[in-house]
CSV table of C-alpha atoms in Angstrom, one decimal:
chain,number,residue,atom,x,y,z
A,106,UNK,CA,111.0,23.7,81.4
A,107,UNK,CA,111.9,20.0,81.7
A,108,UNK,CA,112.2,17.7,78.7
A,109,UNK,CA,109.2,15.8,80.1
A,110,UNK,CA,107.1,19.0,80.2
A,111,UNK,CA,108.1,19.8,76.7
A,112,UNK,CA,107.1,16.3,75.6
A,113,UNK,CA,103.8,16.7,77.3
A,114,UNK,CA,103.2,20.0,75.4
A,115,UNK,CA,104.0,18.3,72.1
A,116,UNK,CA,101.7,15.3,73.0
A,117,UNK,CA,98.9,17.7,73.8
A,118,UNK,CA,99.5,19.4,70.5
A,119,UNK,CA,99.1,16.1,68.7
A,120,UNK,CA,95.9,15.5,70.5
A,121,UNK,CA,94.6,18.9,69.8
A,122,UNK,CA,95.5,18.4,66.1
A,123,UNK,CA,92.9,15.6,65.9
A,124,UNK,CA,90.2,18.4,66.1
A,125,UNK,CA,91.2,19.5,62.6
A,126,UNK,CA,92.4,16.7,60.4
A,127,UNK,CA,93.4,17.3,56.8
A,128,UNK,CA,90.7,15.3,54.9
A,129,UNK,CA,87.9,17.6,56.3
A,130,UNK,CA,89.4,20.7,54.6
A,131,UNK,CA,91.7,19.6,51.8
A,132,UNK,CA,88.9,19.7,49.3
A,133,UNK,CA,88.1,23.4,49.8
A,134,UNK,CA,89.9,26.7,50.3
A,135,UNK,CA,86.8,28.4,51.5
A,136,UNK,CA,88.1,28.8,55.0
A,137,UNK,CA,89.8,32.2,55.3
A,138,UNK,CA,92.4,32.9,58.0
A,139,UNK,CA,94.7,35.8,58.8
A,140,UNK,CA,98.1,35.8,60.4
A,141,UNK,CA,99.1,39.2,61.9
A,142,UNK,CA,102.7,39.4,63.3
A,143,UNK,CA,104.6,42.3,64.9
A,144,UNK,CA,107.1,42.4,62.0
A,145,UNK,CA,108.0,40.3,59.0
A,146,UNK,CA,111.8,40.5,59.5
A,147,UNK,CA,112.4,39.0,63.0
A,148,UNK,CA,113.4,35.3,62.4
A,149,UNK,CA,110.8,34.2,65.0
A,150,UNK,CA,107.9,35.7,63.1
A,151,UNK,CA,109.4,34.5,59.7
A,152,UNK,CA,109.3,30.9,61.1
A,153,UNK,CA,105.9,31.5,62.6
A,154,UNK,CA,104.6,32.5,59.1
A,155,UNK,CA,106.2,29.4,57.6
A,156,UNK,CA,104.5,27.2,60.1
A,157,UNK,CA,101.1,28.8,59.5
A,158,UNK,CA,101.5,28.5,55.7
A,159,UNK,CA,102.4,24.8,55.9
A,160,UNK,CA,99.5,23.9,58.1
A,161,UNK,CA,97.1,26.1,56.0
A,162,UNK,CA,98.1,24.3,52.9
A,163,UNK,CA,97.7,20.9,54.6
A,164,UNK,CA,94.2,21.8,55.8
A,165,UNK,CA,92.9,23.7,52.8
A,166,UNK,CA,92.8,27.0,54.6
A,167,UNK,CA,93.3,30.2,52.6
A,168,UNK,CA,95.8,32.3,54.6
A,169,UNK,CA,96.6,36.0,54.3
A,170,UNK,CA,99.5,37.4,56.3
A,171,UNK,CA,100.1,40.9,57.6
A,172,UNK,CA,102.8,42.5,59.7
A,173,UNK,CA,103.7,45.7,61.4
A,174,UNK,CA,106.5,47.9,59.8
A,175,UNK,CA,108.4,47.6,63.1
A,176,UNK,CA,107.8,46.0,66.5
A,177,UNK,CA,105.3,48.4,68.2
A,178,UNK,CA,103.4,49.3,65.0
A,179,UNK,CA,100.0,49.1,66.5
A,180,UNK,CA,98.1,51.0,63.8
A,181,UNK,CA,99.1,48.6,61.0
A,182,UNK,CA,97.9,45.7,63.1
A,183,UNK,CA,94.5,47.4,63.7
A,184,UNK,CA,94.1,48.0,59.9
A,185,UNK,CA,94.9,44.3,59.2
A,186,UNK,CA,92.2,43.2,61.6
A,187,UNK,CA,89.7,45.5,59.9
A,188,UNK,CA,90.8,44.0,56.5
A,189,UNK,CA,90.3,40.5,57.8
A,190,UNK,CA,86.8,41.2,59.0
A,191,UNK,CA,85.9,42.8,55.7
A,192,UNK,CA,87.3,39.8,53.8
A,193,UNK,CA,85.1,37.4,55.6
A,194,UNK,CA,87.9,35.5,57.3
A,195,UNK,CA,86.9,32.8,59.8
A,196,UNK,CA,89.7,33.5,62.2
A,197,UNK,CA,92.8,35.6,63.1
A,198,UNK,CA,96.1,34.7,64.6
A,199,UNK,CA,97.9,37.7,66.1
A,200,UNK,CA,101.1,38.5,67.9
A,201,UNK,CA,100.0,41.9,69.2
A,202,UNK,CA,102.5,44.8,69.5
A,203,UNK,CA,100.3,46.7,72.0
A,204,UNK,CA,98.5,44.0,74.0
A,205,UNK,CA,96.0,46.3,75.6
A,206,UNK,CA,95.2,48.8,72.9
A,207,UNK,CA,94.5,46.1,70.4
A,208,UNK,CA,91.7,44.7,72.5
A,209,UNK,CA,89.0,47.0,71.0
A,210,UNK,CA,89.8,45.9,67.4
A,211,UNK,CA,89.9,42.2,68.6
A,212,UNK,CA,86.5,42.6,70.1
A,213,UNK,CA,85.2,43.9,66.8
A,214,UNK,CA,86.5,40.8,65.1
A,215,UNK,CA,85.0,38.5,67.6
A,216,UNK,CA,81.7,40.3,67.5
A,217,UNK,CA,81.7,39.8,63.7
A,218,UNK,CA,82.0,36.0,64.3
A,219,UNK,CA,85.8,35.5,63.9
A,220,UNK,CA,87.8,33.4,66.3
A,221,UNK,CA,90.8,35.3,67.5
A,222,UNK,CA,93.9,33.5,68.8
A,223,UNK,CA,96.9,35.2,70.3
A,224,UNK,CA,100.2,33.7,69.5
A,225,UNK,CA,103.3,34.1,71.7
A,226,UNK,CA,102.1,37.4,73.3
A,227,UNK,CA,98.9,37.2,75.5
A,228,UNK,CA,96.5,40.1,75.2
A,229,UNK,CA,95.6,42.2,78.3
A,230,UNK,CA,93.3,40.8,79.6
A,231,UNK,CA,94.2,37.3,78.3
A,232,UNK,CA,90.6,36.4,77.7
A,233,UNK,CA,90.2,39.3,75.2
A,234,UNK,CA,91.2,36.5,72.7
A,235,UNK,CA,89.4,33.3,72.3
A,236,UNK,CA,92.6,31.4,73.1
A,237,UNK,CA,96.4,31.9,73.4
A,238,UNK,CA,99.1,29.6,72.2
A,239,UNK,CA,102.4,30.7,73.7
A,240,UNK,CA,105.5,29.9,75.6
A,241,UNK,CA,105.2,30.4,79.3
A,242,UNK,CA,107.1,33.7,79.0
A,243,UNK,CA,107.4,34.1,82.8
A,244,UNK,CA,109.0,30.7,83.0
A,245,UNK,CA,111.3,31.5,80.1
A,246,UNK,CA,112.5,34.5,81.9
A,247,UNK,CA,112.7,32.7,85.2
A,248,UNK,CA,114.9,30.0,83.8
A,249,UNK,CA,117.6,32.4,82.5
A,250,UNK,CA,117.4,34.4,85.8
A,251,UNK,CA,118.0,31.2,87.8
A,252,UNK,CA,120.8,30.2,85.5
A,253,UNK,CA,122.5,33.6,85.7
A,254,UNK,CA,122.3,33.7,89.5
A,255,UNK,CA,123.5,30.1,89.9
A,256,UNK,CA,126.4,30.8,87.4
A,257,UNK,CA,127.5,33.9,89.4
A,258,UNK,CA,127.2,32.1,92.7
A,259,UNK,CA,128.1,34.3,95.7
A,260,UNK,CA,128.9,37.2,93.3
A,261,UNK,CA,125.2,37.4,92.4
A,262,UNK,CA,124.9,39.6,95.5
A,263,UNK,CA,127.2,42.2,93.7
A,264,UNK,CA,125.7,42.0,90.2
A,265,UNK,CA,125.3,45.1,88.1
A,266,UNK,CA,122.3,44.2,85.9
A,267,UNK,CA,121.2,45.8,82.6
A,268,UNK,CA,117.6,45.1,81.6
A,269,UNK,CA,117.1,45.4,77.8
A,270,UNK,CA,113.3,45.3,77.4
A,271,UNK,CA,111.0,45.4,74.4
A,272,UNK,CA,109.0,48.7,74.2
A,273,UNK,CA,107.7,51.5,76.3
A,274,UNK,CA,104.1,50.3,75.9
A,275,UNK,CA,105.2,47.2,77.9
A,276,UNK,CA,103.5,44.5,76.0
A,277,UNK,CA,102.7,41.4,78.1
A,278,UNK,CA,105.4,39.2,76.6
A,279,UNK,CA,108.1,41.8,77.6
A,280,UNK,CA,106.7,42.2,81.1
A,281,UNK,CA,106.5,38.4,81.7
A,282,UNK,CA,110.0,37.7,80.6
A,283,UNK,CA,111.5,40.7,82.5
A,284,UNK,CA,109.7,39.9,85.7
A,285,UNK,CA,110.4,36.2,85.3
A,286,UNK,CA,114.1,36.9,84.9
A,287,UNK,CA,114.2,39.1,88.0
A,288,UNK,CA,112.2,36.6,90.1
A,289,UNK,CA,114.6,33.8,89.0
A,290,UNK,CA,117.6,36.0,89.9
A,291,UNK,CA,116.1,36.5,93.4
A,292,UNK,CA,115.0,40.1,93.0
A,293,UNK,CA,111.7,41.5,94.4
A,294,UNK,CA,109.6,42.6,91.4
A,295,UNK,CA,107.1,44.8,93.3
A,296,UNK,CA,104.2,45.0,90.8
A,297,UNK,CA,104.5,41.9,88.6
A,298,UNK,CA,102.2,43.6,86.0
A,299,UNK,CA,104.9,46.1,84.9
A,300,UNK,CA,108.7,46.5,84.7
A,301,UNK,CA,110.8,49.3,86.0
A,302,UNK,CA,109.4,49.8,89.5
A,303,UNK,CA,112.0,47.6,91.2
A,304,UNK,CA,114.2,49.2,93.9
A,305,UNK,CA,117.0,46.6,94.1
A,306,UNK,CA,120.4,48.4,93.8
A,307,UNK,CA,121.8,45.7,91.6
A,308,UNK,CA,119.6,46.9,88.7
A,309,UNK,CA,121.4,49.6,86.7
A,310,UNK,CA,118.3,50.4,84.7
A,311,UNK,CA,115.9,49.5,81.9
A,312,UNK,CA,116.0,50.5,78.3
A,313,UNK,CA,114.0,49.4,75.2
A,314,UNK,CA,115.2,47.7,72.1
A,315,UNK,CA,112.2,47.2,69.8
A,316,UNK,CA,113.4,43.6,69.7
A,317,UNK,CA,116.1,44.2,67.1
A,318,UNK,CA,119.9,44.3,67.0
A,319,UNK,CA,120.2,48.0,66.5
A,320,UNK,CA,117.9,48.7,69.4
A,321,UNK,CA,119.8,46.3,71.5
A,322,UNK,CA,123.1,48.0,70.7
A,323,UNK,CA,121.7,51.5,71.5
A,324,UNK,CA,120.1,50.4,74.7
A,325,UNK,CA,123.3,48.7,75.9
A,326,UNK,CA,125.3,51.9,75.1
A,327,UNK,CA,122.8,54.0,77.1
A,328,UNK,CA,123.1,51.7,80.1
A,329,UNK,CA,126.8,51.4,79.9
A,330,UNK,CA,127.0,55.2,80.0
A,331,UNK,CA,125.1,55.0,83.3
A,332,UNK,CA,127.3,52.3,84.7
A,333,UNK,CA,130.3,51.0,82.7
A,334,UNK,CA,130.7,48.1,85.2
A,335,UNK,CA,127.5,46.2,84.2
A,336,UNK,CA,128.2,42.5,84.3
A,337,UNK,CA,124.8,40.9,83.7
A,338,UNK,CA,122.6,41.7,80.7
A,339,UNK,CA,119.0,40.5,80.4
A,340,UNK,CA,117.7,40.8,76.8
A,341,UNK,CA,114.1,40.4,75.6
A,342,UNK,CA,115.3,38.3,72.6
A,343,UNK,CA,118.3,37.2,70.7
A,344,UNK,CA,118.5,40.0,68.1
A,345,UNK,CA,118.6,42.4,71.0
A,346,UNK,CA,121.3,40.2,72.7
A,347,UNK,CA,123.4,40.4,69.5
A,348,UNK,CA,123.2,44.2,69.6
A,349,UNK,CA,124.1,44.3,73.3
A,350,UNK,CA,127.2,42.1,72.6
A,351,UNK,CA,128.4,44.5,69.8
A,352,UNK,CA,128.1,47.5,72.2
A,353,UNK,CA,130.1,45.6,74.8
A,354,UNK,CA,132.7,44.5,72.3
A,355,UNK,CA,133.2,48.1,71.2
A,356,UNK,CA,134.6,48.9,74.7
A,357,UNK,CA,136.4,45.6,75.2
A,358,UNK,CA,133.9,44.2,77.7
A,359,UNK,CA,132.5,41.3,75.6
A,360,UNK,CA,134.5,38.6,77.6
A,361,UNK,CA,133.4,39.5,81.1
A,362,UNK,CA,129.7,40.1,80.9
A,363,UNK,CA,127.0,37.5,81.2
A,364,UNK,CA,124.3,37.9,78.5
A,365,UNK,CA,121.0,35.9,78.7
A,366,UNK,CA,118.1,35.9,76.3
A,367,UNK,CA,114.9,34.2,75.1
A,368,UNK,CA,114.0,32.8,71.6
A,369,UNK,CA,116.0,29.7,70.7
A,370,UNK,CA,116.4,30.5,67.0
A,371,UNK,CA,119.3,28.9,65.2
A,372,UNK,CA,121.3,32.1,65.1
A,373,UNK,CA,120.7,32.6,68.8
A,374,UNK,CA,121.7,29.0,69.7
A,375,UNK,CA,124.8,29.5,67.5
A,376,UNK,CA,125.6,32.5,69.6
A,377,UNK,CA,125.3,30.4,72.8
A,378,UNK,CA,127.8,27.9,71.2
A,379,UNK,CA,130.2,30.8,70.4
A,380,UNK,CA,129.9,32.2,73.9
A,381,UNK,CA,128.2,35.5,72.9
A,382,UNK,CA,125.0,34.5,74.9
A,383,UNK,CA,125.5,32.4,78.1
A,384,UNK,CA,122.0,30.8,78.0
A,385,UNK,CA,118.8,31.2,76.2
A,386,UNK,CA,115.2,30.0,76.7
A,387,UNK,CA,114.1,28.2,73.6
A,388,UNK,CA,110.5,28.6,72.4
A,389,UNK,CA,108.7,26.9,69.5
A,390,UNK,CA,106.9,29.3,67.0
A,391,UNK,CA,106.2,26.6,64.4
A,392,UNK,CA,104.1,24.8,66.9
A,393,UNK,CA,102.2,27.9,67.9
A,394,UNK,CA,101.3,28.8,64.3
A,395,UNK,CA,100.3,25.3,63.2
A,396,UNK,CA,98.1,24.9,66.3
A,397,UNK,CA,96.5,28.3,65.5
A,398,UNK,CA,95.6,27.3,62.0
A,399,UNK,CA,94.1,24.0,63.3
A,400,UNK,CA,92.1,26.0,65.8
A,401,UNK,CA,90.6,28.2,63.0
A,402,UNK,CA,89.8,25.2,60.9
A,403,UNK,CA,88.0,23.5,63.9
A,404,UNK,CA,86.1,26.7,64.6
A,405,UNK,CA,85.0,26.9,61.0
A,406,UNK,CA,83.9,23.3,61.0
A,407,UNK,CA,81.8,23.1,64.2
A,408,UNK,CA,82.5,26.0,66.5
A,409,UNK,CA,85.1,24.2,68.6
A,410,UNK,CA,87.5,26.3,70.6
A,411,UNK,CA,90.8,25.0,71.9
A,412,UNK,CA,91.2,24.4,75.6
A,413,UNK,CA,94.1,25.8,77.6
A,414,UNK,CA,96.8,23.6,79.3
A,415,UNK,CA,95.5,22.3,82.6
A,416,UNK,CA,96.2,24.8,85.4
A,417,UNK,CA,97.0,27.6,83.0
A,418,UNK,CA,94.9,30.2,81.1
A,419,UNK,CA,96.7,29.6,77.8
A,420,UNK,CA,97.9,26.6,75.8
A,421,UNK,CA,101.6,26.1,76.8
A,422,UNK,CA,103.8,25.2,73.8
A,423,UNK,CA,106.9,24.5,75.9
A,424,UNK,CA,110.2,26.1,76.7
A,425,UNK,CA,113.7,24.7,77.3
A,426,UNK,CA,116.9,26.4,78.6
A,427,UNK,CA,119.8,26.0,76.2
A,428,UNK,CA,123.4,26.2,77.4
A,429,UNK,CA,126.6,24.3,77.3
A,430,UNK,CA,127.4,25.6,80.8
A,431,UNK,CA,124.7,23.9,83.0
A,432,UNK,CA,124.1,25.3,86.4
A,433,UNK,CA,123.2,23.2,89.4
A,434,UNK,CA,119.5,23.1,90.1
A,435,UNK,CA,118.5,24.6,86.8
A,436,UNK,CA,117.4,22.0,84.2
A,437,UNK,CA,118.7,22.7,80.7
A,438,UNK,CA,119.5,21.1,77.3
A,439,UNK,CA,122.8,21.2,75.5
A,440,UNK,CA,123.6,23.5,72.5
A,441,UNK,CA,123.5,20.3,70.3
A,442,UNK,CA,120.0,19.5,71.4
A,443,UNK,CA,119.0,23.2,71.0
A,444,UNK,CA,120.3,23.1,67.4
A,445,UNK,CA,118.2,20.1,66.7
A,446,UNK,CA,115.1,21.9,67.8
A,447,UNK,CA,115.9,25.5,66.6
A,448,UNK,CA,114.3,27.5,63.9
A,449,UNK,CA,115.3,30.4,61.6
């Protein structure tokens, strides 16, 4: 995403914030809100929680936070929704582990009068939530795919690609990033609603990581056993990328494989600086969370619901490609700029 697009997203966020100004809520903590994340260990969700807590304190919202034990822990998220309903919360912010199975629990919350807002990961269908604040995850994937193809040049035709995805349930965030990467790289994605059905011979295979470093290492080892000459690695996020790098390093391949990722956390951007990751698409969890709390406050005040970004079915919080090796035709920001904007 261009700097101008990111600026537009931030300006829209400021405008949206006018719906829920601090004086209206600072005097009372009667507005209850819940934040339900996939885990409480991934730096992305740690930063999201910090953003929600800061905005809740500013607006006088009483926030309770819940998280799955691991990425993919659907049952804990359902139990958290039930608790929020019973506690009389006004709204829920959720990053769903299973974006389709969670819909019935979300419906229960909405039927009980809560506003439910998806953060980062759209539900399936997306309108199962009242609103979604997220990165354009397809674009995030597309940017790193375009960069990888442009960086390889003519050799992109001979690439051996490892796809390190999120989970077997294929939550929407993982599908969008995967399919965006392949599209950007110039590969036919067949059914864009799922990954793994592609028939391009350059794809060695898909494996799942649970979005953590150990999962990334194991998935990389599995795919290297299938084809030790892999030279391009797509990763769902930067912890998975770090694990993939360790697996490559163990066999002496860390210097000749192109790794790309999504997140833009400070450790991930540092890995771009160090050459561990070639490029990463940076997203902005603090903005997602703070907008979500503002939306719950506005809903509690007068029933206002946030509007999506024009031309999209969600509120786009922006994305920027971070690399110190810019590729022709792919807009990016430097590692220095990425460090200024990073989190975690």
